[in-house]
JSON list of C-alpha atoms in Angstrom, two decimals:
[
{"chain": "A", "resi": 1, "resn": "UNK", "atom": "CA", "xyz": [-10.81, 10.90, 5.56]},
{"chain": "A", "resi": 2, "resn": "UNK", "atom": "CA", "xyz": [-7.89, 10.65, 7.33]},
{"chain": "A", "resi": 3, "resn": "UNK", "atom": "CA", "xyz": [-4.90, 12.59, 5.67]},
{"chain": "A", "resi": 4, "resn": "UNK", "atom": "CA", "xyz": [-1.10, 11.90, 6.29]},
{"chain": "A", "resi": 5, "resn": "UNK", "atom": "CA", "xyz": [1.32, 14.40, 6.11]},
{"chain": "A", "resi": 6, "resn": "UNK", "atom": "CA", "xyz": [5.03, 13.37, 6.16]},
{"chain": "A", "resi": 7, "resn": "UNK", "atom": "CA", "xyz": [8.31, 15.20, 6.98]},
{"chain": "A", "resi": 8, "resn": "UNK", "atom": "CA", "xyz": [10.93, 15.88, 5.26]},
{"chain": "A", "resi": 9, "resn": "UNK", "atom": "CA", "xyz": [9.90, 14.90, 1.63]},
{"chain": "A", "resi": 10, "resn": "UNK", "atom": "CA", "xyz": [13.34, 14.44, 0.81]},
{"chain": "A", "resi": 11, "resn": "UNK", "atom": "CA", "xyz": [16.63, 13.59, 3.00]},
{"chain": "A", "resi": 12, "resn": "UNK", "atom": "CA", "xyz": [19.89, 13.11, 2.05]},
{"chain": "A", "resi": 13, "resn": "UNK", "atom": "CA", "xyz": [21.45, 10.99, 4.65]},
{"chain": "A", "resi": 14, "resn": "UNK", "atom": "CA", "xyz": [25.20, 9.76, 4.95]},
{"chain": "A", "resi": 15, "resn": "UNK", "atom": "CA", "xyz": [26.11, 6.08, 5.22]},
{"chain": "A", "resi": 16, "resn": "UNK", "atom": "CA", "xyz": [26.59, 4.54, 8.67]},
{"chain": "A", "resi": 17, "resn": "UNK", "atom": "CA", "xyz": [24.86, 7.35, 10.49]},
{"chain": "A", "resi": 18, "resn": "UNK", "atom": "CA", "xyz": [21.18, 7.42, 11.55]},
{"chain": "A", "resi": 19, "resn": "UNK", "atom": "CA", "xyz": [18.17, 8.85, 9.68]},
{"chain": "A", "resi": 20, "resn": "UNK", "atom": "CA", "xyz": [14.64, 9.62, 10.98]},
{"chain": "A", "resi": 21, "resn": "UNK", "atom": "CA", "xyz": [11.45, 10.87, 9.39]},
{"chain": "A", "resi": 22, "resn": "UNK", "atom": "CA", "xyz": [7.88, 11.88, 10.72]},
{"chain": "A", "resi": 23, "resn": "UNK", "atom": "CA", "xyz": [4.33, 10.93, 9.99]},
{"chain": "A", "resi": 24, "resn": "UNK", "atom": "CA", "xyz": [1.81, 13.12, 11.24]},
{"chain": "A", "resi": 25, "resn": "UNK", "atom": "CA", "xyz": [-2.23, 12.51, 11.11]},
{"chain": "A", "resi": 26, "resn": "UNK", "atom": "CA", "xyz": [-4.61, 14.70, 10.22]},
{"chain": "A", "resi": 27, "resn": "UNK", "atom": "CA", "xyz": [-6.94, 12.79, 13.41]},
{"chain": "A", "resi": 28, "resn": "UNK", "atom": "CA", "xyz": [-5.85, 10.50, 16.39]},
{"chain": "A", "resi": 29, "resn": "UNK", "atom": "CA", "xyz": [-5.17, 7.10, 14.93]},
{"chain": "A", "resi": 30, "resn": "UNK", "atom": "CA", "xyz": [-5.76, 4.96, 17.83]},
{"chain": "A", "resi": 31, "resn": "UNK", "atom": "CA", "xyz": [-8.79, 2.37, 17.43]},
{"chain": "A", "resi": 32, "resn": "UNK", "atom": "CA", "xyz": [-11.75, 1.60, 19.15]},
{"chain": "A", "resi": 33, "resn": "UNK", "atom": "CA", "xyz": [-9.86, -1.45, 20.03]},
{"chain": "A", "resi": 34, "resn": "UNK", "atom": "CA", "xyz": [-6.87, 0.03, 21.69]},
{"chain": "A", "resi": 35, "resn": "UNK", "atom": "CA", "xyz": [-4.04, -0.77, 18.69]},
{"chain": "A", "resi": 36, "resn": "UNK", "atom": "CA", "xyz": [-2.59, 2.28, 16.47]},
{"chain": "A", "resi": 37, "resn": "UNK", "atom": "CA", "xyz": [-2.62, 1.12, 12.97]},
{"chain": "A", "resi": 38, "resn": "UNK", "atom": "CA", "xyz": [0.51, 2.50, 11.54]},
{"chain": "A", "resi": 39, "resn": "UNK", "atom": "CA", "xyz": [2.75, 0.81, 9.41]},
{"chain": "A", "resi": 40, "resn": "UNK", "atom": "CA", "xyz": [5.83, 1.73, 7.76]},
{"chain": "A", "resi": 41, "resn": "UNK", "atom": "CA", "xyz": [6.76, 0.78, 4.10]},
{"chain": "A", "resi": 42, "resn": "UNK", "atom": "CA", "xyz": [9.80, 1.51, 1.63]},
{"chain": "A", "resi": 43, "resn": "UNK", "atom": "CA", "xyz": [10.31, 1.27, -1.89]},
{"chain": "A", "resi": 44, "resn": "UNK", "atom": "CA", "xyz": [13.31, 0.74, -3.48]},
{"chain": "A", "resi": 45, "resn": "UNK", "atom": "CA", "xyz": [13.90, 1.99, -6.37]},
{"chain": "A", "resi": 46, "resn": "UNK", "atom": "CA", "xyz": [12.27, 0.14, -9.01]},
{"chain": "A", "resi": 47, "resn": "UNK", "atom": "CA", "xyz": [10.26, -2.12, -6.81]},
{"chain": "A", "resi": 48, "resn": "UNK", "atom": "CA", "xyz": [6.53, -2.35, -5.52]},
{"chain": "A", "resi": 49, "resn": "UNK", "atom": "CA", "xyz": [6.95, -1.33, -1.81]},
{"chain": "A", "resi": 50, "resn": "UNK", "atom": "CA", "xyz": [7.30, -3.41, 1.08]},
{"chain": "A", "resi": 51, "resn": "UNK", "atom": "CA", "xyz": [6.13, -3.54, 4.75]},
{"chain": "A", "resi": 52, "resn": "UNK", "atom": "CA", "xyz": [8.61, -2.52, 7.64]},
{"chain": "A", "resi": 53, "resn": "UNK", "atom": "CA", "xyz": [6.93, -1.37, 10.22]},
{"chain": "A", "resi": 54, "resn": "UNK", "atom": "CA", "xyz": [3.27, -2.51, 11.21]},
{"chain": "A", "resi": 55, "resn": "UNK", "atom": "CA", "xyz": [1.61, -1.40, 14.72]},
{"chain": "A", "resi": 56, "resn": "UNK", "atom": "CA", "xyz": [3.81, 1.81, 15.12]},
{"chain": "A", "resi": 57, "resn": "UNK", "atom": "CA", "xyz": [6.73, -0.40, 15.99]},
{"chain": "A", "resi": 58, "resn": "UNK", "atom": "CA", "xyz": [6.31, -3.93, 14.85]},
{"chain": "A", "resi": 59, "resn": "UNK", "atom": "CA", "xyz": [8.75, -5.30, 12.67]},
{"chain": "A", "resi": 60, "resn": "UNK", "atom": "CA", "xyz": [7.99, -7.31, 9.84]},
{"chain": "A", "resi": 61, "resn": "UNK", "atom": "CA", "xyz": [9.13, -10.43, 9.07]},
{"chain": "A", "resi": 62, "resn": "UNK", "atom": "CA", "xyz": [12.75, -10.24, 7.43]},
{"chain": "A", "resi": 63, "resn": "UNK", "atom": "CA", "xyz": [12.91, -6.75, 8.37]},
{"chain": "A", "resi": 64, "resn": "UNK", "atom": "CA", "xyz": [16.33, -5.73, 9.14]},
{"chain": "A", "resi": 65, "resn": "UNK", "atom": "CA", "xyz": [16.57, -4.27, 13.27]},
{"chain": "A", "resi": 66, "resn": "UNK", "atom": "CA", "xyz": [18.32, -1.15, 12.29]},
{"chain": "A", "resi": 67, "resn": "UNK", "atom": "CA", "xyz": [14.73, 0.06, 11.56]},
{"chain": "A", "resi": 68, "resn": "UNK", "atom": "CA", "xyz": [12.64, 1.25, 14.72]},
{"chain": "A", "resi": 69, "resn": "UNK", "atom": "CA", "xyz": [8.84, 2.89, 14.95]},
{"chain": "A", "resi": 70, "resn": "UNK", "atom": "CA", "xyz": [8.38, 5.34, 17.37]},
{"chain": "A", "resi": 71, "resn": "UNK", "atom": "CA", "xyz": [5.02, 7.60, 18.51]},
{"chain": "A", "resi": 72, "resn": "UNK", "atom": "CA", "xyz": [1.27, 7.60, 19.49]},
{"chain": "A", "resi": 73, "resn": "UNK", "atom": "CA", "xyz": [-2.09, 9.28, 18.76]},
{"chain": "A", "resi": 74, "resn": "UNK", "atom": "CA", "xyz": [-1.15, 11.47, 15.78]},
{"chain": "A", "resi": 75, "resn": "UNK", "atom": "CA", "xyz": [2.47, 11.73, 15.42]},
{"chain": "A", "resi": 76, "resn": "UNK", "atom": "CA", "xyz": [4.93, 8.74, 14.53]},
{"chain": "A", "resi": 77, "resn": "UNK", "atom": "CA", "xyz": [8.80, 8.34, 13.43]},
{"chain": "A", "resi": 78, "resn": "UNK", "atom": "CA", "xyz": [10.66, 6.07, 11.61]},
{"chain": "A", "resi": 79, "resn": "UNK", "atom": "CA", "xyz": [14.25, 5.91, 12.13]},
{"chain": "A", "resi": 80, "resn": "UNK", "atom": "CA", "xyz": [16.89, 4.21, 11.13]},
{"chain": "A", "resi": 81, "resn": "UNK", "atom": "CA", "xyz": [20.25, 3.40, 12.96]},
{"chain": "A", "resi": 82, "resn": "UNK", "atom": "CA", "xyz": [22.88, 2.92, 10.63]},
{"chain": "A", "resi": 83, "resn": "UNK", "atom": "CA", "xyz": [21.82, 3.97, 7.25]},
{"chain": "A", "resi": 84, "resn": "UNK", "atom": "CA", "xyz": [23.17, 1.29, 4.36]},
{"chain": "A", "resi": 85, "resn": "UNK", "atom": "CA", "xyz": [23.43, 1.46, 0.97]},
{"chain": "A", "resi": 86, "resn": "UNK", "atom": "CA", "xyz": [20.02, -1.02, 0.32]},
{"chain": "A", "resi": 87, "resn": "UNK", "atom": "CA", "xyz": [18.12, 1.74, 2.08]},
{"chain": "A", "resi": 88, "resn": "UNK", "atom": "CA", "xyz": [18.29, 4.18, -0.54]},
{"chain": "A", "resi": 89, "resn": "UNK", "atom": "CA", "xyz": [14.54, 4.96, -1.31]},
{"chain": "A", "resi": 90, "resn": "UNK", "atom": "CA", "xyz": [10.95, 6.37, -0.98]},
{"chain": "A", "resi": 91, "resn": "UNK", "atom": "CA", "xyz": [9.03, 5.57, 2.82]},
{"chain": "A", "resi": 92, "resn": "UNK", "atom": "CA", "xyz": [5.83, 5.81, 3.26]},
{"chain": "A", "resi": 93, "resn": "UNK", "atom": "CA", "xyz": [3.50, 6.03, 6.22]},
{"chain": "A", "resi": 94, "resn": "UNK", "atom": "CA", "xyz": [-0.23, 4.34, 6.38]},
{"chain": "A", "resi": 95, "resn": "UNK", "atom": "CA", "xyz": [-2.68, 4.53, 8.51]},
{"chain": "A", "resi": 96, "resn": "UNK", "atom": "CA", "xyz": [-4.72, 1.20, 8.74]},
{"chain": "A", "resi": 97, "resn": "UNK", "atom": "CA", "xyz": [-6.85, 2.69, 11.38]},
{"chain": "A", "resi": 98, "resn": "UNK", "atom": "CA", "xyz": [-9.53, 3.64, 9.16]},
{"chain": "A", "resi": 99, "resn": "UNK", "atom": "CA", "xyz": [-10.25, 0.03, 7.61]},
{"chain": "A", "resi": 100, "resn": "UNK", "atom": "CA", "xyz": [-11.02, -0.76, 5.38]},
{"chain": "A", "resi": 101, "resn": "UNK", "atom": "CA", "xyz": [-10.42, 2.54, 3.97]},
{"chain": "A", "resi": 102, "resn": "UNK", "atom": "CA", "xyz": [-6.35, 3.20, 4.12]},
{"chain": "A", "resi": 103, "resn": "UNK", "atom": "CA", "xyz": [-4.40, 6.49, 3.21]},
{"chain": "A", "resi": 104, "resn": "UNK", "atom": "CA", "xyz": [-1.11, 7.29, 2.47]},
{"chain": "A", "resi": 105, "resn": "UNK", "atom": "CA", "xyz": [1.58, 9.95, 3.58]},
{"chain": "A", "resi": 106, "resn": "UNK", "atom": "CA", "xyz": [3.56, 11.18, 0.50]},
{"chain": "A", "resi": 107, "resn": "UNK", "atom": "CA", "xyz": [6.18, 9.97, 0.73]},
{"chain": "A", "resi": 108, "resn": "UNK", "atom": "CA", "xyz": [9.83, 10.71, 1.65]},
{"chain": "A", "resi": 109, "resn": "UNK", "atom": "CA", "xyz": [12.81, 9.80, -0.17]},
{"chain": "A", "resi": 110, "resn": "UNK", "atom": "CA", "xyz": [16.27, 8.91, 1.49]},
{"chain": "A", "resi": 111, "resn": "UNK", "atom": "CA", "xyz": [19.19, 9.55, -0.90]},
{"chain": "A", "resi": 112, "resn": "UNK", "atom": "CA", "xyz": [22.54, 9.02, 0.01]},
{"chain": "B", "resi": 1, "resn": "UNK", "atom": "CA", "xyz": [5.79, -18.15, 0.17]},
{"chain": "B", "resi": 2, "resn": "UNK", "atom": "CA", "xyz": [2.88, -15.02, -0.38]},
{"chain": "B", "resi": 3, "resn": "UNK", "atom": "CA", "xyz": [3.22, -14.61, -4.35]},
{"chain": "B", "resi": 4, "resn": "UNK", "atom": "CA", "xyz": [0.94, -12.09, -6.09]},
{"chain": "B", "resi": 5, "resn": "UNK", "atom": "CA", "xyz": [1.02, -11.44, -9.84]},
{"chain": "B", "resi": 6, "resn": "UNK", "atom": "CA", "xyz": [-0.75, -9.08, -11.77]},
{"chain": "B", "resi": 7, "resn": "UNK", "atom": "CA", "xyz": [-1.69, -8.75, -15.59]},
{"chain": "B", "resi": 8, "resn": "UNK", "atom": "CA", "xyz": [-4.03, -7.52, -17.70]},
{"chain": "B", "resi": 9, "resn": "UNK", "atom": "CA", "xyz": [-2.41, -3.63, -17.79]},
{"chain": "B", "resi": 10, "resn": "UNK", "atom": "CA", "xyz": [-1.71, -1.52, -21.12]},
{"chain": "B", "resi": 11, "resn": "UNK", "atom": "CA", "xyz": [-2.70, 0.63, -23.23]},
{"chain": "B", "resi": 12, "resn": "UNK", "atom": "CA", "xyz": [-6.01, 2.18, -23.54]},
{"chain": "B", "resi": 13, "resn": "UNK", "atom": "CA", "xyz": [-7.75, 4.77, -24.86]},
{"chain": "B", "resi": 14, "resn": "UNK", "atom": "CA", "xyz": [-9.88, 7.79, -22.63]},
{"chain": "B", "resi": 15, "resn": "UNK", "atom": "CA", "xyz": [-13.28, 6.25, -22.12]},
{"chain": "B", "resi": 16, "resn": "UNK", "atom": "CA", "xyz": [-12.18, 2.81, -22.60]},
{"chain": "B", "resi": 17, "resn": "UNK", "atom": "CA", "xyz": [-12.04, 0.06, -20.31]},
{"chain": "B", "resi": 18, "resn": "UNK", "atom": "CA", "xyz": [-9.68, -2.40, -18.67]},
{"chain": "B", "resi": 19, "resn": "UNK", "atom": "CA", "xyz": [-9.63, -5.73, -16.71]},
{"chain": "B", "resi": 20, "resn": "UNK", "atom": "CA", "xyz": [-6.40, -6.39, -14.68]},
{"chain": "B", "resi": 21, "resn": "UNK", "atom": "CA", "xyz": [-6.37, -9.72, -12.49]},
{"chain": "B", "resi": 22, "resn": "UNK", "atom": "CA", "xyz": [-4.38, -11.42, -9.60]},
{"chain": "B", "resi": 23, "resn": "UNK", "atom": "CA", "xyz": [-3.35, -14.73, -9.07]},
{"chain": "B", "resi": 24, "resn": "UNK", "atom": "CA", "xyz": [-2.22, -15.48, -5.59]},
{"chain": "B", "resi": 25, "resn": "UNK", "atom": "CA", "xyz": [-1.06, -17.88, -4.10]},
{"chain": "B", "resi": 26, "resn": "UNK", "atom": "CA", "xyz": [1.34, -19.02, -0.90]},
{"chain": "B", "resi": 27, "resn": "UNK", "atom": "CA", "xyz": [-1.64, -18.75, 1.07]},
{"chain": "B", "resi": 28, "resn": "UNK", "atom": "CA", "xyz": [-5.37, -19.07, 1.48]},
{"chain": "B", "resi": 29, "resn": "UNK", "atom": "CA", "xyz": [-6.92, -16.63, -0.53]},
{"chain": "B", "resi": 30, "resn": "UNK", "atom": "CA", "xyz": [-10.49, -17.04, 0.79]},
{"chain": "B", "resi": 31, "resn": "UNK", "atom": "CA", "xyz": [-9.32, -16.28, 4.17]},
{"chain": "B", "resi": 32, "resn": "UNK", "atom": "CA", "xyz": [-8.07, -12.36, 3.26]},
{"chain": "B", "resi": 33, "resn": "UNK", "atom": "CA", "xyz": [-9.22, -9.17, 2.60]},
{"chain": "B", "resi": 34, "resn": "UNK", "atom": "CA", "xyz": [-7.79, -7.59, -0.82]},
{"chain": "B", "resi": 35, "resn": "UNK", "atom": "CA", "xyz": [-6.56, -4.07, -2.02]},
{"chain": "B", "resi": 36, "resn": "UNK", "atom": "CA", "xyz": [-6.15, -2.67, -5.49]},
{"chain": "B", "resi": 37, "resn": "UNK", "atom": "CA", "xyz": [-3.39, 0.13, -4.83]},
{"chain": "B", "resi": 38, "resn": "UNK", "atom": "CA", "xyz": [-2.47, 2.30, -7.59]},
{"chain": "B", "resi": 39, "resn": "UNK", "atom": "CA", "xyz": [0.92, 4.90, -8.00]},
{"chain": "B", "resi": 40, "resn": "UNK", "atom": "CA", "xyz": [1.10, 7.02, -10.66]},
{"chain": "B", "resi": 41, "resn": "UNK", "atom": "CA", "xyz": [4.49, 7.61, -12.71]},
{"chain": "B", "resi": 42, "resn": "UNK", "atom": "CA", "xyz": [6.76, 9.35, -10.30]},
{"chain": "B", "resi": 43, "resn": "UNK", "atom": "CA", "xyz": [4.08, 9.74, -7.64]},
{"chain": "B", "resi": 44, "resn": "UNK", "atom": "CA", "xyz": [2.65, 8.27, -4.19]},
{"chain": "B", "resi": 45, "resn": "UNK", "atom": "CA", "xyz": [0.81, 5.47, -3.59]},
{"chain": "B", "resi": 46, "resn": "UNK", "atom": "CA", "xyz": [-3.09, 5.79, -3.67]},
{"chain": "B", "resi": 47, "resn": "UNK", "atom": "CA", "xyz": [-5.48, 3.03, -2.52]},
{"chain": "B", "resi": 48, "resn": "UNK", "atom": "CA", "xyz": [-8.01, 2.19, -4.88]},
{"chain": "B", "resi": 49, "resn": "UNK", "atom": "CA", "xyz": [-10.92, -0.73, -3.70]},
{"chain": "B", "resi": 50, "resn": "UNK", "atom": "CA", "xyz": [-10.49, -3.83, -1.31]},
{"chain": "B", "resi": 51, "resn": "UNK", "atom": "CA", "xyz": [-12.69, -6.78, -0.56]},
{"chain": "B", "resi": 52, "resn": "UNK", "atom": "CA", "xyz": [-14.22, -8.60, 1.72]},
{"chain": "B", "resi": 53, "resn": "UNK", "atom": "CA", "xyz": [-12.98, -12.39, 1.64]},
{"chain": "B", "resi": 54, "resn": "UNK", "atom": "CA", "xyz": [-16.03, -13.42, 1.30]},
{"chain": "B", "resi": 55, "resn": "UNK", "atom": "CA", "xyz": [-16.89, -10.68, -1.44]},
{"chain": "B", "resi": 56, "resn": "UNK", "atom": "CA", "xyz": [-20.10, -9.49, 0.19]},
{"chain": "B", "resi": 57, "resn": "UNK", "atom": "CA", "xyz": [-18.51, -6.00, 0.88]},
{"chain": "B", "resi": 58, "resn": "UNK", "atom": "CA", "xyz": [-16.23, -3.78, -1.66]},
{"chain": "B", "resi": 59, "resn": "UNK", "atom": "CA", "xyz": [-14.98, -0.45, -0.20]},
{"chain": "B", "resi": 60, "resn": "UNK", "atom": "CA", "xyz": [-13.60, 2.25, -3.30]},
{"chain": "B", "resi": 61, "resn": "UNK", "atom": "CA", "xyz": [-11.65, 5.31, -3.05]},
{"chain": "B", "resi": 62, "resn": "UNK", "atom": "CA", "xyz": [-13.97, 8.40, -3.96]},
{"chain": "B", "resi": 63, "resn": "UNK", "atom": "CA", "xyz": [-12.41, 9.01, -7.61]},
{"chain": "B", "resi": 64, "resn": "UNK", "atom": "CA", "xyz": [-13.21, 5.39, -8.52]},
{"chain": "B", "resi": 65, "resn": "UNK", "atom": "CA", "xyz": [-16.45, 5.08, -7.80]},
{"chain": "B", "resi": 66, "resn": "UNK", "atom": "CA", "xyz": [-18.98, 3.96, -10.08]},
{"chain": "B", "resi": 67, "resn": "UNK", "atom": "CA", "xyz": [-16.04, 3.44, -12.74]},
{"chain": "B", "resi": 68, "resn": "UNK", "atom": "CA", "xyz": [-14.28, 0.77, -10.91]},
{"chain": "B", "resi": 69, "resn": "UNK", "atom": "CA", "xyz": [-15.57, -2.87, -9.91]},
{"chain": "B", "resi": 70, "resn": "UNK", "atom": "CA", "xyz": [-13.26, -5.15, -7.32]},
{"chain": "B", "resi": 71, "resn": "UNK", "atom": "CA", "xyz": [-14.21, -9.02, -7.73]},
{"chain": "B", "resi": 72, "resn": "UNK", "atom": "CA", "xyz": [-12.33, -12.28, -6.57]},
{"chain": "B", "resi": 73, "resn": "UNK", "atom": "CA", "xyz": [-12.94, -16.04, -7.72]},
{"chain": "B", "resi": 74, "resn": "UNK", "atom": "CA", "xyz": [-11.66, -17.87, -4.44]},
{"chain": "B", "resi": 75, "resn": "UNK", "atom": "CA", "xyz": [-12.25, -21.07, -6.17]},
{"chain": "B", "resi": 76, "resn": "UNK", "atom": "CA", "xyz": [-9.41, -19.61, -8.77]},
{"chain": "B", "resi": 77, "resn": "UNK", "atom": "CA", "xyz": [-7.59, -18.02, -5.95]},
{"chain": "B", "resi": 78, "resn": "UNK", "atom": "CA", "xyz": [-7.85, -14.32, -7.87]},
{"chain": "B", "resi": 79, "resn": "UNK", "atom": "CA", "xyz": [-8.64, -10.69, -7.89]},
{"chain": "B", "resi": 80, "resn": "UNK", "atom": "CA", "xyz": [-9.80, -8.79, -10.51]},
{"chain": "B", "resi": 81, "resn": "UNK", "atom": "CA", "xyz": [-10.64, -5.05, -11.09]},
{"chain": "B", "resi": 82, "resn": "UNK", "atom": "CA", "xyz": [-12.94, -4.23, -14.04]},
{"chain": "B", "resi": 83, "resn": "UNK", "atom": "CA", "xyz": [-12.20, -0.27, -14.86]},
{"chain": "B", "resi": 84, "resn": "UNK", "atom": "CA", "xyz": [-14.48, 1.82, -17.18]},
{"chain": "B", "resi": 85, "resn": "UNK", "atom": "CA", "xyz": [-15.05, 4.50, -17.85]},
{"chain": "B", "resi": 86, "resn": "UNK", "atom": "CA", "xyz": [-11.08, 5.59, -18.20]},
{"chain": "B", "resi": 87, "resn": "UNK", "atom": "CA", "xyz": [-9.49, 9.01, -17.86]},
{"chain": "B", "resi": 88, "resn": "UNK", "atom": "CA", "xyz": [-5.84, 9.88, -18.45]},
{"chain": "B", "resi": 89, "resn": "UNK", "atom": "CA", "xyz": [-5.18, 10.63, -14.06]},
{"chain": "B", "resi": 90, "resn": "UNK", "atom": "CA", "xyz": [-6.03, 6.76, -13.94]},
{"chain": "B", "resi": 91, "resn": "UNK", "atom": "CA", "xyz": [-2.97, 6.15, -15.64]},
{"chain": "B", "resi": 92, "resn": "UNK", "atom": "CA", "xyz": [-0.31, 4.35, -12.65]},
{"chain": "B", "resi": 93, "resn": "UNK", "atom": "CA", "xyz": [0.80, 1.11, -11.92]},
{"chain": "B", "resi": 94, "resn": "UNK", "atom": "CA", "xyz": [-1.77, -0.86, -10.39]},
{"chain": "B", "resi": 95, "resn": "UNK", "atom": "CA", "xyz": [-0.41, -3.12, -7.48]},
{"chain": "B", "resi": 96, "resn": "UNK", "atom": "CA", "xyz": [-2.48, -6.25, -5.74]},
{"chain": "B", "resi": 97, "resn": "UNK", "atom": "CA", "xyz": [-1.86, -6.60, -2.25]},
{"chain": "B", "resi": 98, "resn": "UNK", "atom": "CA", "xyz": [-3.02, -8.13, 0.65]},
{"chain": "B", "resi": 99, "resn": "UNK", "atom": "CA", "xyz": [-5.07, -7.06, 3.50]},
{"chain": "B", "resi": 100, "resn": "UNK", "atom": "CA", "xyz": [-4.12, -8.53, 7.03]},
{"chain": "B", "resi": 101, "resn": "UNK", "atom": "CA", "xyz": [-6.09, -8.53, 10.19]},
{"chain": "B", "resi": 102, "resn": "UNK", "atom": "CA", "xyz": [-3.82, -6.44, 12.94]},
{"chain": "B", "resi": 103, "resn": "UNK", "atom": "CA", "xyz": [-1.52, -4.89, 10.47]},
{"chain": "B", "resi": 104, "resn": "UNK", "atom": "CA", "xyz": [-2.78, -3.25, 7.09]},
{"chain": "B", "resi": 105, "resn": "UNK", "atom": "CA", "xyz": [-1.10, -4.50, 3.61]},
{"chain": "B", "resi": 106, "resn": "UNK", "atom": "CA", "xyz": [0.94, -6.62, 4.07]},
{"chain": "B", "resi": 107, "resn": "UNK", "atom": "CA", "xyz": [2.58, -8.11, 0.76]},
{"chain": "B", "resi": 108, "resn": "UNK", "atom": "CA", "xyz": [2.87, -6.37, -2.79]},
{"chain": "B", "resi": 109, "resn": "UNK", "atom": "CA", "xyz": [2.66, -8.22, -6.28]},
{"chain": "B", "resi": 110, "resn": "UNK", "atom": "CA", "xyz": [4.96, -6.69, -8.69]},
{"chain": "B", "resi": 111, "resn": "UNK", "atom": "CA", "xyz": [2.18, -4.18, -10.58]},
{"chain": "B", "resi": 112, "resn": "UNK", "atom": "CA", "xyz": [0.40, -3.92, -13.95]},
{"chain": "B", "resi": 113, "resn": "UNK", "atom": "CA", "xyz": [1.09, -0.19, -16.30]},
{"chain": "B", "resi": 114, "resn": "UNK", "atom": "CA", "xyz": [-1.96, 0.78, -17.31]},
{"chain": "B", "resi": 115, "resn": "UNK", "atom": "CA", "xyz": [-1.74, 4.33, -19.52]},
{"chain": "B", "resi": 116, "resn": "UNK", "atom": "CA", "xyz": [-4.70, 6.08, -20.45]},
{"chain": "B", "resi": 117, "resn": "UNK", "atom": "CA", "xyz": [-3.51, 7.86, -23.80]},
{"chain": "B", "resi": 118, "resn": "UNK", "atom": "CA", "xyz": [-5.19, 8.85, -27.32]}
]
């Protein structure tokens, strides 16, 4: 199985500045058919989580453009421009690749 | 508008068993691979089973297996997962979501608690 390993678990960010976490992969996530499946998710507080991110850097629909996917083969980054108060959270990282088997990175939570 | 909602969670006792559905809707059901994905209290999220639209195929997560049965009724527009067998780590909230072609899970119902307690 492929495991996902996230960094840092935790970050305390400020508001209006930017804020960036990793995704690493235990195994090169690029499939036989060329596309990366890597997607992005956050969960506010209280919530179930939603999609941000699908592709590496596809934005979902709604999603806000403050939030950008970066990286390839086994290492990705989320980061996000101009942190706001709504982004307070826990992001995860998922690796589609293996379908239909999917795992998880821990998860890293943003507090302001 | 993709809406998934999810019942059938509560209380049970270790060794007992549960049935939580899904009714969806906003979309066309048969046309989708489901998940099951589970998070227990304060944790990450953990993938559990998904489905093939058609049901022929039904892929687990290792600490399921045997315990845990994924079903749909496309003519009800539902998922279903039948759990046995129940141990207190199975406690979590249990989320439905959907499985699209190209990008992984894509929407989230609100989740089911189920708590495995004597």
């Amino acid at each position: 199985d492929i495991v996902m390993t996230q960094t840092p678990l935790s970050s305390p960010v400020t508001l209006g500045q930017p804020a960036s976490i990793s995704c690493s992969s235990s195994q090169s996530l690029v499939h036989s058919d060329g596309n990366t499946y890597l997607s992005w998710l956050q969960q506010r507080p209280g919530q179930p989580p939603r999609l941000l991110i699908y592709k590496i850097s596809n934005r979902f629909s709604g999603v806000p453009d403050r939030f950008s996917g970066s990286g390839a083969g086994t290492d990705f980054t989320l980061k996000i421009s101009r942190v706001e108060a709504e982004d307070v959270g826990v992001y995860y990282c998922m690796q589609a690749t293996q379908f239909p088997l999917y795992t998880f990175g821990q998860g890293t939570k943003l507090e302001i | 508008e993709v809406q998934l909602v999810e019942s059938g969670g509560g209380l049970v006792q270790p060794g007992g068993s549960l049935r939580l559905s899904c009714a969806a809707s906003g979309f066309t059901f048969s046309n989708y691979w489901m998940s099951w994905v589970r998070q227990a209290p304060g944790k990450g999220l953990e993938w559990v089973a998904n489905i093939k639209p058609d049901g022929s195929e039904k892929y687990y997560v290792d600490s399921v297996k045997g315990r845990f049965t994924i079903s749909r009724d496309n003519a009800k527009n539902s998922l279903y997962l039948q759990m046995n067998s129940l141990r207190a780590e199975d406690t979590a909230v249990y989320y439905c979501a959907r499985d699209s072609p190209g990008v992984g899970i894509d929407y989230w119902g609100q989740g089911t608690l189920v708590t495995v307690s004597s």
